[in-house]
Short mmCIF file of C-alpha atoms in Angstrom, two decimals:
data_model
loop_
_atom_site.label_atom_id
_atom_site.label_comp_id
_atom_site.label_asym_id
_atom_site.label_seq_id
_atom_site.Cartn_x
_atom_site.Cartn_y
_atom_site.Cartn_z
CA MET T 159 215.94 -50.28 92.25
CA PRO T 160 214.94 -47.20 89.98
CA ALA T 161 213.76 -49.74 87.21
CA PHE T 162 211.38 -51.35 89.89
CA GLY T 163 210.02 -47.67 90.85
CA THR T 164 209.53 -46.93 86.82
CA VAL T 165 207.88 -50.28 86.19
CA SER T 166 205.71 -49.80 89.23
CA PHE T 167 204.65 -46.34 88.22
CA ALA T 168 204.15 -47.55 84.59
CA CYS T 169 201.97 -50.50 85.79
CA LEU T 170 200.02 -48.13 87.88
CA LYS T 171 199.42 -45.99 85.08
CA LYS T 172 198.49 -48.80 82.91
CA ILE T 173 195.89 -49.83 85.66
CA GLU T 174 194.54 -46.24 85.77
CA LEU T 175 194.14 -46.36 82.10
CA LEU T 176 192.29 -49.84 82.05
CA ASN T 177 190.00 -48.54 84.71
CA LEU T 178 189.32 -45.40 82.76
CA LEU T 179 188.61 -47.51 79.74
CA CYS T 180 186.30 -49.71 81.51
CA GLU T 181 184.37 -46.62 82.78
CA ILE T 182 184.02 -45.31 79.41
CA HIS T 183 182.95 -48.67 78.09
CA SER T 184 180.63 -48.99 81.02
CA PHE T 185 179.18 -45.50 80.27
CA THR T 186 179.01 -46.25 76.56
CA SER T 187 177.17 -49.45 77.13
CA ALA T 188 174.74 -47.65 79.54
CA GLU T 189 174.14 -45.05 76.88
CA LYS T 190 173.34 -47.62 74.19
CA ASP T 191 171.14 -49.47 76.60
CA GLY T 192 169.27 -46.41 77.19
CA ARG T 193 169.02 -45.71 73.40
CA ILE T 194 167.33 -49.12 73.11
CA VAL T 195 164.60 -47.52 75.54
CA GLY T 196 164.11 -44.75 73.15
CA GLU T 197 164.22 -46.92 70.17
CA ILE T 198 161.34 -49.20 71.51
CA ALA T 199 159.29 -45.81 71.78
CA PHE T 200 160.53 -44.68 68.29
CA GLN T 201 159.61 -48.19 66.81
CA LEU T 202 156.11 -48.20 68.23
CA ASP T 203 155.45 -44.80 66.91
CA ARG T 204 156.90 -45.86 63.34
CA ARG T 205 154.74 -48.89 63.39
CA ILE T 206 151.67 -46.93 64.18
CA LEU T 207 152.38 -44.40 61.47
CA ALA T 208 153.27 -46.92 58.77
CA TYR T 209 149.85 -48.69 59.57
CA VAL T 210 147.66 -45.69 59.57
CA PHE T 211 149.54 -44.30 56.30
CA PRO T 212 150.30 -47.24 54.27
CA GLY T 213 152.51 -46.65 51.32
CA VAL T 214 153.94 -43.52 52.65
CA THR T 215 157.53 -43.85 53.22
CA ARG T 216 158.55 -40.18 54.07
CA LEU T 217 156.95 -39.56 57.45
CA TYR T 218 158.92 -36.28 58.16
CA GLY T 219 156.65 -34.10 60.42
CA PHE T 220 154.30 -36.95 61.01
CA THR T 221 153.77 -37.99 64.84
CA VAL T 222 151.49 -40.24 66.59
CA SER T 223 150.21 -36.96 68.23
CA ASN T 224 149.23 -35.35 65.09
CA ILE T 225 147.87 -38.29 63.09
CA PRO T 226 144.19 -36.69 62.91
CA GLU T 227 145.75 -33.60 61.37
CA LYS T 228 147.87 -35.45 59.08
CA ILE T 229 144.91 -37.61 58.08
CA LYS T 230 143.14 -34.48 57.06
CA GLN T 231 146.15 -33.10 55.23
CA THR T 232 146.94 -36.21 53.39
CA SER T 233 143.17 -36.47 52.36
CA ILE T 234 143.33 -33.35 50.34
CA LYS T 235 143.41 -33.69 46.50
CA SER T 236 146.37 -31.76 45.19
CA LEU T 237 144.79 -31.14 41.77
CA ASP T 238 141.78 -29.09 43.11
CA GLY T 239 142.44 -28.91 46.96
CA SER T 240 139.18 -30.61 47.72
CA MET T 241 138.70 -33.31 50.43
CA ASP T 242 139.13 -36.94 49.23
CA GLU T 243 136.15 -38.33 51.51
CA LYS T 244 137.04 -41.95 50.77
CA LYS T 245 140.54 -41.72 51.59
CA LEU T 246 139.72 -39.69 54.93
CA ARG T 247 137.39 -42.54 55.86
CA GLU T 248 139.83 -45.06 55.07
CA LEU T 249 142.61 -43.56 57.07
CA THR T 250 140.36 -42.45 59.93
CA HIS T 251 139.11 -45.99 60.13
CA ARG T 252 142.65 -47.62 60.01
CA TYR T 253 143.55 -45.14 62.94
CA LEU T 254 140.43 -46.03 65.20
CA MET T 255 140.95 -49.81 64.54
CA LEU T 256 144.65 -49.51 65.50
CA MET T 257 144.01 -47.52 68.72
CA ALA T 258 140.96 -49.57 69.76
CA ARG T 259 143.41 -52.67 69.59
CA LEU T 260 146.07 -50.68 71.40
CA GLU T 261 143.82 -49.39 73.95
CA LYS T 262 142.92 -52.92 74.90
CA LEU T 263 146.53 -53.27 76.01
CA GLY T 264 146.25 -50.05 78.10
CA TYR T 265 147.45 -47.59 75.44
CA SER T 266 146.05 -44.03 75.98
CA ARG T 267 145.90 -41.73 72.86
CA ASP T 268 146.01 -38.61 75.41
CA VAL T 269 149.13 -40.08 77.24
CA HIS T 270 151.30 -42.44 75.36
CA PRO T 271 152.20 -40.46 72.13
CA VAL T 272 153.56 -37.58 74.34
CA PHE T 273 155.41 -40.22 76.54
CA SER T 274 156.88 -41.77 73.60
CA GLU T 275 158.20 -38.33 72.47
CA PHE T 276 159.56 -37.92 76.00
CA LEU T 277 161.38 -41.30 76.14
CA ILE T 278 162.88 -40.59 72.51
CA ASN T 279 164.05 -37.20 73.69
CA THR T 280 165.30 -38.33 76.86
CA TYR T 281 167.19 -41.56 75.83
CA GLY T 282 167.81 -41.10 72.12
CA ILE T 283 167.46 -43.92 69.54
CA LEU T 284 169.99 -46.47 68.25
CA LYS T 285 172.62 -44.79 65.84
CA GLN T 286 172.74 -47.64 63.63
CA ARG T 287 170.69 -50.75 62.68
CA PRO T 288 171.18 -53.45 65.26
CA ASP T 289 172.83 -56.78 64.21
CA LEU T 290 170.39 -59.29 65.53
CA ARG T 291 172.79 -62.14 65.00
CA ALA T 292 175.46 -60.58 67.21
CA ASN T 293 173.19 -59.19 69.76
CA PRO T 294 169.81 -61.12 70.06
CA LEU T 295 168.68 -58.80 72.73
CA HIS T 296 166.89 -56.59 70.03
CA SER T 297 164.64 -59.50 69.12
CA SER T 298 163.81 -60.89 72.56
CA PRO T 299 160.87 -59.47 74.38
CA ALA T 300 162.05 -60.92 77.62
CA ALA T 301 165.62 -59.48 77.27
CA LEU T 302 164.22 -55.97 76.31
CA ARG T 303 161.68 -56.11 79.10
CA LYS T 304 164.55 -56.95 81.71
CA LEU T 305 166.61 -53.88 80.12
CA VAL T 306 163.61 -51.32 80.47
CA ILE T 307 163.14 -52.72 84.17
CA ASP T 308 166.69 -52.13 84.75
CA ILE T 309 167.06 -48.77 83.11
CA VAL T 310 163.85 -46.99 83.48
CA PRO T 311 163.14 -45.00 86.76
CA PRO T 312 160.09 -46.67 88.67
CA LYS T 313 157.55 -43.79 88.09
CA PHE T 314 157.98 -44.32 84.27
CA LEU T 315 158.43 -48.04 84.33
CA GLY T 316 154.66 -49.04 83.80
CA ASP T 317 154.06 -46.84 80.73
CA SER T 318 157.48 -48.01 79.26
CA LEU T 319 156.65 -51.54 79.58
CA LEU T 320 153.13 -50.91 78.14
CA LEU T 321 154.96 -49.31 74.97
CA LEU T 322 157.04 -52.46 74.89
CA ASN T 323 153.99 -54.69 75.09
CA CYS T 324 152.37 -52.72 72.21
CA LEU T 325 155.30 -52.87 70.13
CA CYS T 326 155.48 -56.70 70.82
CA GLU T 327 151.81 -57.11 69.89
CA LEU T 328 152.12 -55.16 66.62
CA SER T 329 155.41 -57.04 65.90
CA LYS T 330 153.38 -60.38 65.98
CA GLU T 331 150.43 -59.15 63.83
CA ASP T 332 152.69 -57.84 61.04
CA SER T 333 155.32 -60.70 61.50
CA LYS T 334 158.27 -58.13 61.38
CA PRO T 335 161.02 -57.97 63.61
CA LEU T 336 160.56 -55.66 67.10
CA PHE T 337 163.05 -53.30 65.45
CA ALA T 338 162.02 -53.07 61.83
CA TRP T 339 164.28 -50.97 59.49
#
């Protein structure tokens, strides 16, 4: 009889442990799924910055919100501190053309850069490069759309889906994966 009670207690402990592991896995999976929402916003921001500032690989301190100031900063000649008017015009043109395309999709310069920062700060971003072969979710707009619908609260859903639509559009235009690394 004692063996039965011991086995029973051991089985209960194993079941508790398995349940705990399932909860942890579920939380980790939910956290990772949330990170994908932040990653969508982050990837859109990176795409916008890379388009406006071609050839600039270190974008530390650059945000979509501060593009106009960064255009001015990067247009100053390092030798004499004068303004490179041609570069200023080119970057400004790139920025305005891209914003016009995104605004046709509903993007607002006044709302969505700050909203993207909010999503990135709320959900985080992916910690490592996704394996597109192992998880095709990261390359499927439909799967990402479903994930966003499942995770994002209703009051933020419309703007979150708009950011995904903008990312999909830019991905089509530059023929790069949705999550370009």
